[in-house]
Amino acid sequence: MTGQQDSPQRSSFFGDNALKLGVFCLNVSGGMMLSGASKPTLDWDENVSVAKAADDAGWEFLLPIGRWRGHGGKYNANAEQYECFTWAAAMAALTQRIQVFATCHVPIYHPMLAAKLSATIDNISGGRFGLNIVSGWNAAEFGMFGIEQLPHDDRYLMSAEWLEIMESLWAKHGELDHQGRFYTVEKGYLEPKTVQQRPVIVAAGQSPAGLDFGITHADYCFVGSDNWDLLEQTMQRCKTHAAGLNRELNALTFCTVVVKDTEAEAKRYFEWYVDELGDLETAQRLANNIISGGAQALPPELVAKRARAYVAGWGALPLVGTAEQVAEQLARLSGLGIGGAALGWLDYTEGIDRFNAEVMPLLHQAGLRTDTRSLS
Ligand SMILES: Cc1cc2nc3c(=O)[nH]c(=O)nc-3n(C[C@H](O)[C@H](O)[C@H](O)COP(=O)(O)O)c2cc1C
């Protein structure tokens, strides 16, 4: 590959579908849920077959989660994880068109290293690499690296300096000298360059500082909630925040999906893995840590309310029902101005196969997907 391109033709991420689709959290055992119904171990062959099913059906992106240890509690969810960059490198080689993201914890990867890993995977994939930049919230993970977390808002200042260094390395030939508040780079050198001028960047911070970072630096910001009212309010809050920065909000969201023959069956299945087999205690601990980066103790009523949503999928919006109902809910997301959704299931293989067979044609009928390759 020679020379850098704006939007390589090979990636479905730059296609015309009004609602982009992504596979979320495939790289960790238990996926998005804190439930005894989740698979406790990882299976590489399953990762590959799900990724290929998404790629073949024209999905836009694969989004792994950056995780380094399990969450303890009843089931130790996410106890096994594939590291994101190496996972993305393999996925890049095994797929044709889908955009492959790595989720990157800024404090763990020096920008020189992250720029190198990114450029390598961008070359492997022919310009289909993306970065989900996360500043981190999980002290137990950072302790493994001997890293003490910065005060919450400083984490995003560090992320901005980190990205500035990477952008220079990706774009400019020659050597880079950088002396900043968080990093020093002496005669930084990076060849080959990325294929894309800049890999696609997404961010997921929801606090004011997190939104400042995402809206200013990312191509897309994740805006999420486990219920429609709150999602609408959060979208409004994020749009207002973006307007305050003289920017437009490009929003993606994240959802869990249950498709069954009847609505009652889908709800029963959801309630089984969430309410009967969920680890509410661990979810409460995590909810308290992740919201506001653990910077403040949250009112117990709020934590209790959020905990069920953490069991069900990290606070994701649950799309539960028949194929028609799930397609309608995805259309409703699009109506809110959301450009795409990262999806997860209790069982990824069954989930994506059923989604492709039953929901995808309805999304085409609704005009949300126009790329007909996904119907073949
Ligand atoms: C879609 C999505 C993906 C995320 N992925 C990760 C991840 O892989 N690793 C991680 O430590 N945090 C992850 N987070 C957490 C966010 O980076 C962030 O810490 C959290 O949303 C709190 O935001 P705040 O610090 O602005 O309050 C993710 C959040 C969302 C919504």
mmCIF file of C-alpha atoms and ligand atoms in Angstrom:
data_model
loop_
_atom_site.group_PDB
_atom_site.id
_atom_site.type_symbol
_atom_site.label_atom_id
_atom_site.label_comp_id
_atom_site.label_asym_id
_atom_site.label_seq_id
_atom_site.Cartn_x
_atom_site.Cartn_y
_atom_site.Cartn_z
ATOM 1 C CA MET A 1 0.000 0.000 0.000
ATOM 2 C CA THR A 2 1.478 3.373 -0.909
ATOM 3 C CA GLY A 3 0.373 6.831 0.158
ATOM 4 C CA GLN A 4 -2.330 7.861 2.590
ATOM 5 C CA GLN A 5 -6.009 8.056 1.707
ATOM 6 C CA ASP A 6 -8.942 9.948 3.205
ATOM 7 C CA SER A 7 -11.501 7.156 3.305
ATOM 8 C CA PRO A 8 -10.256 3.899 1.875
ATOM 9 C CA GLN A 9 -12.835 2.278 -0.385
ATOM 10 C CA ARG A 10 -12.379 -1.094 1.190
ATOM 11 C CA SER A 11 -14.067 -0.285 4.491
ATOM 12 C CA SER A 12 -17.803 -0.719 4.872
ATOM 13 C CA PHE A 13 -17.585 1.927 7.622
ATOM 14 C CA PHE A 14 -17.573 4.590 4.899
ATOM 15 C CA GLY A 15 -20.549 3.109 3.068
ATOM 16 C CA ASP A 16 -24.035 4.574 2.697
ATOM 17 C CA ASN A 17 -25.996 2.672 5.332
ATOM 18 C CA ALA A 18 -27.904 5.165 7.492
ATOM 19 C CA LEU A 19 -27.534 2.965 10.547
ATOM 20 C CA LYS A 20 -24.102 1.454 11.070
ATOM 21 C CA LEU A 21 -23.891 -1.890 12.859
ATOM 22 C CA GLY A 22 -21.064 -3.129 15.056
ATOM 23 C CA VAL A 23 -20.251 -6.170 17.161
ATOM 24 C CA PHE A 24 -19.313 -5.194 20.729
ATOM 25 C CA CYS A 25 -17.345 -7.049 23.457
ATOM 26 C CA LEU A 26 -16.722 -10.233 21.461
ATOM 27 C CA ASN A 27 -13.159 -10.424 22.846
ATOM 28 C CA VAL A 28 -14.038 -11.077 26.506
ATOM 29 C CA SER A 29 -15.634 -14.050 28.225
ATOM 30 C CA GLY A 30 -19.173 -13.220 29.262
ATOM 31 C CA GLY A 31 -19.385 -10.433 26.662
ATOM 32 C CA MET A 32 -21.522 -7.554 27.907
ATOM 33 C CA MET A 33 -23.395 -9.357 30.689
ATOM 34 C CA LEU A 34 -22.789 -10.055 34.370
ATOM 35 C CA SER A 35 -24.830 -13.232 34.364
ATOM 36 C CA GLY A 36 -24.458 -16.884 35.260
ATOM 37 C CA ALA A 37 -26.006 -17.638 31.880
ATOM 38 C CA SER A 38 -22.956 -16.219 30.038
ATOM 39 C CA LYS A 39 -20.222 -18.477 28.727
ATOM 40 C CA PRO A 40 -17.390 -18.416 31.300
ATOM 41 C CA THR A 41 -14.600 -18.989 28.769
ATOM 42 C CA LEU A 42 -13.387 -17.476 25.513
ATOM 43 C CA ASP A 43 -13.340 -19.320 22.209
ATOM 44 C CA TRP A 44 -11.097 -17.971 19.426
ATOM 45 C CA ASP A 45 -12.863 -19.994 16.723
ATOM 46 C CA GLU A 46 -16.154 -18.448 17.756
ATOM 47 C CA ASN A 47 -14.590 -14.962 17.691
ATOM 48 C CA VAL A 48 -13.474 -15.597 14.121
ATOM 49 C CA SER A 49 -16.757 -17.030 12.891
ATOM 50 C CA VAL A 50 -18.814 -14.191 14.421
ATOM 51 C CA ALA A 51 -16.452 -11.571 12.980
ATOM 52 C CA LYS A 52 -16.673 -13.201 9.546
ATOM 53 C CA ALA A 53 -20.466 -13.411 9.771
ATOM 54 C CA ALA A 54 -20.527 -9.666 10.441
ATOM 55 C CA ASP A 55 -18.039 -8.917 7.668
ATOM 56 C CA ASP A 56 -19.866 -11.057 5.103
ATOM 57 C CA ALA A 57 -23.166 -9.376 5.944
ATOM 58 C CA GLY A 58 -21.749 -5.862 5.472
ATOM 59 C CA TRP A 59 -21.576 -4.816 9.130
ATOM 60 C CA GLU A 60 -19.504 -1.683 9.653
ATOM 61 C CA PHE A 61 -17.360 -2.391 12.704
ATOM 62 C CA LEU A 62 -15.921 -4.739 15.307
ATOM 63 C CA LEU A 63 -15.440 -3.087 18.706
ATOM 64 C CA PRO A 64 -13.553 -5.046 21.370
ATOM 65 C CA ILE A 65 -13.528 -3.990 25.009
ATOM 66 C CA GLY A 66 -10.300 -3.086 26.800
ATOM 67 C CA ARG A 67 -10.282 -5.384 29.820
ATOM 68 C CA TRP A 68 -7.407 -6.907 31.815
ATOM 69 C CA ARG A 69 -9.020 -8.945 34.585
ATOM 70 C CA GLY A 70 -12.382 -10.351 35.630
ATOM 71 C CA HIS A 71 -14.803 -8.415 37.786
ATOM 72 C CA GLY A 72 -14.883 -10.878 40.678
ATOM 73 C CA GLY A 73 -18.174 -11.547 42.439
ATOM 74 C CA LYS A 74 -20.353 -14.539 41.685
ATOM 75 C CA TYR A 75 -19.196 -15.333 38.153
ATOM 76 C CA ASN A 76 -16.004 -13.323 37.668
ATOM 77 C CA ALA A 77 -17.396 -12.034 34.347
ATOM 78 C CA ASN A 78 -14.804 -11.056 31.727
ATOM 79 C CA ALA A 79 -12.239 -13.283 33.462
ATOM 80 C CA GLU A 80 -10.708 -14.128 30.061
ATOM 81 C CA GLN A 81 -9.856 -11.404 27.564
ATOM 82 C CA TYR A 82 -8.029 -11.129 24.259
ATOM 83 C CA GLU A 83 -5.775 -8.051 24.182
ATOM 84 C CA CYS A 84 -7.303 -5.504 21.824
ATOM 85 C CA PHE A 85 -4.488 -4.619 19.392
ATOM 86 C CA THR A 86 -3.364 -8.207 18.807
ATOM 87 C CA TRP A 87 -7.020 -9.226 18.483
ATOM 88 C CA ALA A 88 -7.586 -6.434 15.958
ATOM 89 C CA ALA A 89 -4.477 -7.416 13.960
ATOM 90 C CA ALA A 90 -5.782 -10.958 13.572
ATOM 91 C CA MET A 91 -9.295 -9.796 12.755
ATOM 92 C CA ALA A 92 -7.881 -7.389 10.181
ATOM 93 C CA ALA A 93 -6.155 -10.272 8.423
ATOM 94 C CA LEU A 94 -9.222 -12.503 8.539
ATOM 95 C CA THR A 95 -11.817 -10.023 7.252
ATOM 96 C CA GLN A 96 -12.297 -8.063 4.038
ATOM 97 C CA ARG A 97 -14.324 -4.895 4.536
ATOM 98 C CA ILE A 98 -15.317 -4.322 8.165
ATOM 99 C CA GLN A 99 -13.609 -1.583 10.237
ATOM 100 C CA VAL A 100 -11.652 -3.221 13.056
ATOM 101 C CA PHE A 101 -11.217 -1.230 16.250
ATOM 102 C CA ALA A 102 -8.859 -1.654 19.165
ATOM 103 C CA THR A 103 -9.970 -0.180 22.463
ATOM 104 C CA CYS A 104 -6.948 1.465 23.993
ATOM 105 C CA HIS A 105 -6.386 2.451 27.630
ATOM 106 C CA VAL A 106 -4.327 5.598 27.286
ATOM 107 C CA PRO A 107 -2.223 5.184 30.477
ATOM 108 C CA ILE A 108 -1.217 1.623 29.565
ATOM 109 C CA TYR A 109 0.117 2.189 26.028
ATOM 110 C CA HIS A 110 2.768 4.859 25.462
ATOM 111 C CA PRO A 111 1.720 6.920 22.396
ATOM 112 C CA MET A 112 4.837 5.858 20.492
ATOM 113 C CA LEU A 113 3.815 2.215 20.936
ATOM 114 C CA ALA A 114 0.123 2.822 20.267
ATOM 115 C CA ALA A 115 0.948 4.768 17.082
ATOM 116 C CA LYS A 116 3.139 1.883 15.900
ATOM 117 C CA LEU A 117 0.528 -0.780 16.666
ATOM 118 C CA SER A 118 -2.160 1.308 14.950
ATOM 119 C CA ALA A 119 -0.079 1.917 11.821
ATOM 120 C CA THR A 120 0.787 -1.778 11.593
ATOM 121 C CA ILE A 121 -2.846 -2.877 11.830
ATOM 122 C CA ASP A 122 -3.926 -0.154 9.412
ATOM 123 C CA ASN A 123 -1.475 -1.602 6.885
ATOM 124 C CA ILE A 124 -2.557 -5.195 7.558
ATOM 125 C CA SER A 125 -6.185 -4.202 7.002
ATOM 126 C CA GLY A 126 -5.643 -1.885 4.028
ATOM 127 C CA GLY A 127 -6.921 1.131 5.973
ATOM 128 C CA ARG A 128 -9.681 -0.408 8.082
ATOM 129 C CA PHE A 129 -8.333 0.259 11.571
ATOM 130 C CA GLY A 130 -10.043 2.330 14.264
ATOM 131 C CA LEU A 131 -9.290 3.322 17.839
ATOM 132 C CA ASN A 132 -11.671 3.522 20.780
ATOM 133 C CA ILE A 133 -9.782 5.814 23.131
ATOM 134 C CA VAL A 134 -10.562 5.182 26.794
ATOM 135 C CA SER A 135 -8.880 6.883 29.706
ATOM 136 C CA GLY A 136 -9.875 4.143 32.176
ATOM 137 C CA TRP A 137 -11.761 3.884 35.443
ATOM 138 C CA ASN A 138 -10.875 0.463 36.874
ATOM 139 C CA ALA A 139 -8.217 0.901 39.588
ATOM 140 C CA ALA A 140 -7.774 -2.873 39.970
ATOM 141 C CA GLU A 141 -6.652 -3.097 36.337
ATOM 142 C CA PHE A 142 -4.237 -0.193 36.563
ATOM 143 C CA GLY A 143 -2.770 -1.614 39.781
ATOM 144 C CA MET A 144 -1.559 -4.590 37.717
ATOM 145 C CA PHE A 145 0.650 -2.160 35.787
ATOM 146 C CA GLY A 146 1.704 -0.125 38.830
ATOM 147 C CA ILE A 147 -0.190 2.847 37.433
ATOM 148 C CA GLU A 148 -2.010 5.216 39.741
ATOM 149 C CA GLN A 149 -5.014 6.842 38.099
ATOM 150 C CA LEU A 150 -4.956 10.593 37.649
ATOM 151 C CA PRO A 151 -7.783 12.782 38.958
ATOM 152 C CA HIS A 152 -10.789 12.230 36.676
ATOM 153 C CA ASP A 153 -10.623 15.285 34.397
ATOM 154 C CA ASP A 154 -6.826 15.116 34.042
ATOM 155 C CA ARG A 155 -7.242 11.679 32.445
ATOM 156 C CA TYR A 156 -8.854 13.341 29.442
ATOM 157 C CA LEU A 157 -6.141 16.029 29.231
ATOM 158 C CA MET A 158 -3.647 13.174 29.104
ATOM 159 C CA SER A 159 -5.694 11.490 26.366
ATOM 160 C CA ALA A 160 -5.659 14.686 24.294
ATOM 161 C CA GLU A 161 -1.862 14.997 24.521
ATOM 162 C CA TRP A 162 -1.527 11.259 23.757
ATOM 163 C CA LEU A 163 -3.615 11.632 20.595
ATOM 164 C CA GLU A 164 -1.764 14.774 19.506
ATOM 165 C CA ILE A 165 1.510 12.804 19.549
ATOM 166 C CA MET A 166 -0.037 9.916 17.632
ATOM 167 C CA GLU A 167 -1.477 12.229 14.975
ATOM 168 C CA SER A 168 1.935 13.806 14.416
ATOM 169 C CA LEU A 169 3.572 10.394 14.123
ATOM 170 C CA TRP A 170 0.930 9.141 11.670
ATOM 171 C CA ALA A 171 1.047 12.213 9.455
ATOM 172 C CA LYS A 172 4.557 13.644 9.410
ATOM 173 C CA HIS A 173 7.658 12.002 8.018
ATOM 174 C CA GLY A 174 10.941 12.647 9.790
ATOM 175 C CA GLU A 175 11.453 12.758 13.530
ATOM 176 C CA LEU A 176 9.173 14.038 16.258
ATOM 177 C CA ASP A 177 10.332 15.754 19.430
ATOM 178 C CA HIS A 178 7.644 16.315 22.022
ATOM 179 C CA GLN A 179 7.878 17.639 25.550
ATOM 180 C CA GLY A 180 4.493 17.993 27.229
ATOM 181 C CA ARG A 181 2.812 17.711 30.610
ATOM 182 C CA PHE A 182 2.399 13.936 30.407
ATOM 183 C CA TYR A 183 4.803 12.684 27.743
ATOM 184 C CA THR A 184 8.283 13.101 26.378
ATOM 185 C CA VAL A 185 9.218 11.792 22.949
ATOM 186 C CA GLU A 186 12.795 12.172 21.703
ATOM 187 C CA LYS A 187 13.295 11.808 17.953
ATOM 188 C CA GLY A 188 10.129 9.789 17.556
ATOM 189 C CA TYR A 189 10.128 7.829 14.288
ATOM 190 C CA LEU A 190 7.283 5.907 12.666
ATOM 191 C CA GLU A 191 7.359 4.141 9.304
ATOM 192 C CA PRO A 192 5.320 2.888 7.588
ATOM 193 C CA LYS A 193 2.612 5.478 8.079
ATOM 194 C CA THR A 194 -1.030 4.592 8.476
ATOM 195 C CA VAL A 195 -2.968 3.942 5.262
ATOM 196 C CA GLN A 196 -5.824 6.227 6.301
ATOM 197 C CA GLN A 197 -4.719 9.754 7.054
ATOM 198 C CA ARG A 198 -6.047 9.135 10.538
ATOM 199 C CA PRO A 199 -7.610 5.898 11.765
ATOM 200 C CA VAL A 200 -11.266 6.337 12.735
ATOM 201 C CA ILE A 201 -11.432 7.526 16.349
ATOM 202 C CA VAL A 202 -14.316 6.886 18.743
ATOM 203 C CA ALA A 203 -14.655 7.851 22.408
ATOM 204 C CA ALA A 204 -17.118 6.995 25.131
ATOM 205 C CA GLY A 205 -16.745 9.449 28.014
ATOM 206 C CA GLN A 206 -20.091 10.739 29.260
ATOM 207 C CA SER A 207 -18.934 13.309 31.842
ATOM 208 C CA PRO A 208 -18.394 16.949 30.803
ATOM 209 C CA ALA A 209 -14.619 16.353 30.537
ATOM 210 C CA GLY A 210 -15.218 13.085 28.658
ATOM 211 C CA LEU A 211 -17.542 14.833 26.223
ATOM 212 C CA ASP A 212 -15.100 17.688 25.729
ATOM 213 C CA PHE A 213 -12.510 15.142 24.675
ATOM 214 C CA GLY A 214 -14.807 13.042 22.493
ATOM 215 C CA ILE A 215 -16.541 15.886 20.721
ATOM 216 C CA THR A 216 -13.274 17.725 20.072
ATOM 217 C CA HIS A 217 -11.142 14.767 18.997
ATOM 218 C CA ALA A 218 -13.258 11.779 17.981
ATOM 219 C CA ASP A 219 -15.102 11.044 14.739
ATOM 220 C CA TYR A 220 -17.934 9.453 16.742
ATOM 221 C CA CYS A 221 -18.991 9.639 20.391
ATOM 222 C CA PHE A 222 -20.836 6.846 22.167
ATOM 223 C CA VAL A 223 -24.016 8.081 23.797
ATOM 224 C CA GLY A 224 -25.815 5.419 25.767
ATOM 225 C CA SER A 225 -28.562 4.636 28.196
ATOM 226 C CA ASP A 226 -30.622 1.656 29.238
ATOM 227 C CA ASN A 227 -33.955 3.396 28.689
ATOM 228 C CA TRP A 228 -35.447 5.522 25.945
ATOM 229 C CA ASP A 229 -36.280 8.615 28.024
ATOM 230 C CA LEU A 230 -32.808 8.841 29.451
ATOM 231 C CA LEU A 231 -31.251 8.164 26.050
ATOM 232 C CA GLU A 232 -33.221 11.059 24.547
ATOM 233 C CA GLN A 233 -32.166 13.317 27.399
ATOM 234 C CA THR A 234 -28.544 12.204 27.105
ATOM 235 C CA MET A 235 -28.581 12.815 23.342
ATOM 236 C CA GLN A 236 -29.937 16.298 23.983
ATOM 237 C CA ARG A 237 -27.293 16.971 26.643
ATOM 238 C CA CYS A 238 -24.528 15.799 24.310
ATOM 239 C CA LYS A 239 -25.854 17.822 21.350
ATOM 240 C CA THR A 240 -25.973 20.939 23.531
ATOM 241 C CA HIS A 241 -22.449 20.216 24.748
ATOM 242 C CA ALA A 242 -21.273 19.864 21.138
ATOM 243 C CA ALA A 243 -22.980 23.106 20.118
ATOM 244 C CA GLY A 244 -21.138 24.841 22.980
ATOM 245 C CA LEU A 245 -17.911 23.705 21.330
ATOM 246 C CA ASN A 246 -19.167 24.774 17.869
ATOM 247 C CA ARG A 247 -19.287 21.157 16.769
ATOM 248 C CA GLU A 248 -21.908 18.715 15.610
ATOM 249 C CA LEU A 249 -22.424 15.511 17.510
ATOM 250 C CA ASN A 250 -21.781 12.280 15.585
ATOM 251 C CA ALA A 251 -23.344 9.724 17.883
ATOM 252 C CA LEU A 252 -23.195 5.948 18.126
ATOM 253 C CA THR A 253 -24.829 3.886 20.828
ATOM 254 C CA PHE A 254 -24.573 0.389 22.318
ATOM 255 C CA CYS A 255 -27.323 -2.178 22.792
ATOM 256 C CA THR A 256 -27.928 -5.766 23.788
ATOM 257 C CA VAL A 257 -30.243 -7.791 21.592
ATOM 258 C CA VAL A 258 -32.725 -10.603 22.178
ATOM 259 C CA VAL A 259 -34.782 -11.789 19.201
ATOM 260 C CA LYS A 260 -37.364 -14.525 19.730
ATOM 261 C CA ASP A 261 -40.522 -15.691 17.941
ATOM 262 C CA THR A 262 -42.790 -13.810 20.347
ATOM 263 C CA GLU A 263 -42.370 -10.738 22.548
ATOM 264 C CA ALA A 264 -43.278 -12.773 25.643
ATOM 265 C CA GLU A 265 -40.601 -15.356 24.879
ATOM 266 C CA ALA A 266 -37.970 -12.646 24.343
ATOM 267 C CA LYS A 267 -38.870 -10.926 27.613
ATOM 268 C CA ARG A 268 -38.813 -14.206 29.527
ATOM 269 C CA TYR A 269 -35.345 -14.975 28.165
ATOM 270 C CA PHE A 270 -34.061 -11.495 29.071
ATOM 271 C CA GLU A 271 -35.519 -11.735 32.596
ATOM 272 C CA TRP A 272 -33.973 -15.201 33.006
ATOM 273 C CA TYR A 273 -30.410 -14.127 32.355
ATOM 274 C CA VAL A 274 -30.734 -10.711 33.984
ATOM 275 C CA ASP A 275 -33.012 -11.183 36.996
ATOM 276 C CA GLU A 276 -32.618 -14.867 37.797
ATOM 277 C CA LEU A 277 -28.936 -15.314 36.996
ATOM 278 C CA GLY A 278 -27.527 -11.769 37.198
ATOM 279 C CA ASP A 279 -24.851 -10.722 39.702
ATOM 280 C CA LEU A 280 -26.467 -7.577 41.067
ATOM 281 C CA GLU A 281 -23.931 -7.067 43.836
ATOM 282 C CA THR A 282 -20.980 -6.902 41.426
ATOM 283 C CA ALA A 283 -23.005 -4.662 39.120
ATOM 284 C CA GLN A 284 -23.581 -2.200 41.971
ATOM 285 C CA ARG A 285 -19.875 -2.070 42.743
ATOM 286 C CA LEU A 286 -19.014 -1.487 39.067
ATOM 287 C CA ALA A 287 -21.756 1.086 38.551
ATOM 288 C CA ASN A 288 -20.382 3.080 41.451
ATOM 289 C CA ASN A 289 -16.855 2.886 40.026
ATOM 290 C CA ILE A 290 -17.554 3.654 36.402
ATOM 291 C CA ILE A 291 -20.055 6.471 36.672
ATOM 292 C CA SER A 292 -17.949 9.619 37.083
ATOM 293 C CA GLY A 293 -14.838 7.430 37.196
ATOM 294 C CA GLY A 294 -15.546 6.669 40.842
ATOM 295 C CA ALA A 295 -14.751 10.291 41.607
ATOM 296 C CA GLN A 296 -17.771 10.643 43.849
ATOM 297 C CA ALA A 297 -19.874 8.251 45.904
ATOM 298 C CA LEU A 298 -23.255 8.007 44.204
ATOM 299 C CA PRO A 299 -26.614 7.965 46.010
ATOM 300 C CA PRO A 300 -27.478 4.294 46.778
ATOM 301 C CA GLU A 301 -30.890 4.617 45.025
ATOM 302 C CA LEU A 302 -29.183 5.637 41.776
ATOM 303 C CA VAL A 303 -26.653 2.811 42.033
ATOM 304 C CA ALA A 304 -29.428 0.261 42.690
ATOM 305 C CA LYS A 305 -31.384 1.566 39.697
ATOM 306 C CA ARG A 306 -28.389 1.394 37.394
ATOM 307 C CA ALA A 307 -27.194 -1.994 38.632
ATOM 308 C CA ARG A 308 -29.781 -4.048 36.720
ATOM 309 C CA ALA A 309 -28.708 -2.274 33.538
ATOM 310 C CA TYR A 310 -25.082 -3.157 34.284
ATOM 311 C CA VAL A 311 -26.023 -6.818 34.712
ATOM 312 C CA ALA A 312 -27.878 -6.660 31.400
ATOM 313 C CA GLY A 313 -25.031 -5.064 29.420
ATOM 314 C CA TRP A 314 -22.971 -2.232 30.922
ATOM 315 C CA GLY A 315 -25.949 0.110 30.862
ATOM 316 C CA ALA A 316 -26.736 -0.684 27.224
ATOM 317 C CA LEU A 317 -30.167 -0.208 25.740
ATOM 318 C CA PRO A 318 -31.848 -3.634 25.617
ATOM 319 C CA LEU A 319 -33.557 -4.365 22.290
ATOM 320 C CA VAL A 320 -35.862 -7.233 23.226
ATOM 321 C CA GLY A 321 -38.711 -8.671 21.152
ATOM 322 C CA THR A 322 -39.551 -10.159 17.806
ATOM 323 C CA ALA A 323 -37.423 -9.367 14.749
ATOM 324 C CA GLU A 324 -40.014 -6.741 13.750
ATOM 325 C CA GLN A 325 -39.895 -5.096 17.178
ATOM 326 C CA VAL A 326 -36.100 -5.035 17.259
ATOM 327 C CA ALA A 327 -36.007 -3.519 13.754
ATOM 328 C CA GLU A 328 -38.521 -0.872 14.881
ATOM 329 C CA GLN A 329 -36.373 -0.036 17.894
ATOM 330 C CA LEU A 330 -33.308 0.342 15.697
ATOM 331 C CA ALA A 331 -35.308 2.675 13.458
ATOM 332 C CA ARG A 332 -36.252 4.661 16.549
ATOM 333 C CA LEU A 333 -32.559 5.010 17.426
ATOM 334 C CA SER A 334 -31.896 6.342 13.962
ATOM 335 C CA GLY A 335 -34.777 8.779 14.432
ATOM 336 C CA LEU A 336 -32.989 10.180 17.472
ATOM 337 C CA GLY A 337 -30.054 11.076 15.244
ATOM 338 C CA ILE A 338 -27.897 8.123 16.258
ATOM 339 C CA GLY A 339 -25.690 6.938 13.396
ATOM 340 C CA GLY A 340 -25.044 3.390 14.505
ATOM 341 C CA ALA A 341 -25.159 0.804 17.232
ATOM 342 C CA ALA A 342 -22.609 -1.605 18.709
ATOM 343 C CA LEU A 343 -24.501 -4.786 19.578
ATOM 344 C CA GLY A 344 -23.923 -7.709 21.913
ATOM 345 C CA TRP A 345 -25.794 -10.907 22.748
ATOM 346 C CA LEU A 346 -25.741 -13.537 25.442
ATOM 347 C CA ASP A 347 -24.820 -15.990 22.684
ATOM 348 C CA TYR A 348 -22.955 -14.214 19.869
ATOM 349 C CA THR A 349 -23.154 -17.039 17.326
ATOM 350 C CA GLU A 350 -26.877 -17.584 17.633
ATOM 351 C CA GLY A 351 -27.409 -13.826 18.028
ATOM 352 C CA ILE A 352 -25.683 -12.637 14.864
ATOM 353 C CA ASP A 353 -27.040 -15.478 12.727
ATOM 354 C CA ARG A 354 -30.603 -14.726 13.754
ATOM 355 C CA PHE A 355 -30.046 -10.977 13.396
ATOM 356 C CA ASN A 356 -28.691 -11.374 9.872
ATOM 357 C CA ALA A 357 -31.468 -13.728 8.849
ATOM 358 C CA GLU A 358 -34.458 -11.948 10.385
ATOM 359 C CA VAL A 359 -33.701 -8.350 11.401
ATOM 360 C CA MET A 360 -31.381 -7.328 8.570
ATOM 361 C CA PRO A 361 -33.988 -7.672 5.789
ATOM 362 C CA LEU A 362 -36.363 -5.473 7.820
ATOM 363 C CA LEU A 363 -33.677 -2.815 8.206
ATOM 364 C CA HIS A 364 -33.324 -2.839 4.420
ATOM 365 C CA GLN A 365 -37.078 -2.481 3.974
ATOM 366 C CA ALA A 366 -37.002 0.454 6.399
ATOM 367 C CA GLY A 367 -34.259 2.138 4.344
ATOM 368 C CA LEU A 368 -31.758 1.990 7.191
ATOM 369 C CA ARG A 369 -29.481 -0.329 5.259
ATOM 370 C CA THR A 370 -29.066 0.098 1.532
ATOM 371 C CA ASP A 371 -25.951 -1.988 0.956
ATOM 372 C CA THR A 372 -27.484 -5.084 -0.617
ATOM 373 C CA ARG A 373 -24.376 -7.201 -0.084
ATOM 374 C CA SER A 374 -25.666 -7.830 3.419
ATOM 375 C CA LEU A 375 -28.701 -9.634 2.019
ATOM 376 C CA SER A 376 -26.820 -12.157 -0.070
HETATM 377 C C1 LIG B 1 -19.368 1.951 24.198
HETATM 378 C C2 LIG B 1 -18.434 2.083 25.352
HETATM 379 C C3 LIG B 1 -17.242 1.379 25.352
HETATM 380 C C4 LIG B 1 -16.377 1.476 26.433
HETATM 381 N N1 LIG B 1 -15.259 0.726 26.433
HETATM 382 C C5 LIG B 1 -14.452 0.727 27.523
HETATM 383 C C6 LIG B 1 -13.360 -0.149 27.600
HETATM 384 O O1 LIG B 1 -13.141 -0.942 26.704
HETATM 385 N N2 LIG B 1 -12.575 -0.101 28.695
HETATM 386 C C7 LIG B 1 -12.804 0.773 29.723
HETATM 387 O O2 LIG B 1 -12.054 0.769 30.696
HETATM 388 N N3 LIG B 1 -13.848 1.630 29.669
HETATM 389 C C8 LIG B 1 -14.678 1.607 28.619
HETATM 390 N N4 LIG B 1 -15.762 2.435 28.580
HETATM 391 C C9 LIG B 1 -15.952 3.410 29.659
HETATM 392 C C10 LIG B 1 -15.694 4.842 29.171
HETATM 393 O O3 LIG B 1 -14.446 4.953 28.550
HETATM 394 C C11 LIG B 1 -15.776 5.843 30.338
HETATM 395 O O4 LIG B 1 -14.816 5.533 31.327
HETATM 396 C C12 LIG B 1 -17.134 5.833 30.980
HETATM 397 O O5 LIG B 1 -18.141 5.949 29.989
HETATM 398 C C13 LIG B 1 -17.271 6.953 32.009
HETATM 399 O O6 LIG B 1 -17.143 8.190 31.359
HETATM 400 P P1 LIG B 1 -16.599 9.483 32.119
HETATM 401 O O7 LIG B 1 -15.207 9.206 32.587
HETATM 402 O O8 LIG B 1 -16.614 10.582 31.129
HETATM 403 O O9 LIG B 1 -17.524 9.691 33.289
HETATM 404 C C14 LIG B 1 -16.674 2.335 27.521
HETATM 405 C C15 LIG B 1 -17.880 3.025 27.521
HETATM 406 C C16 LIG B 1 -18.759 2.899 26.463
HETATM 407 C C17 LIG B 1 -20.046 3.679 26.501
#
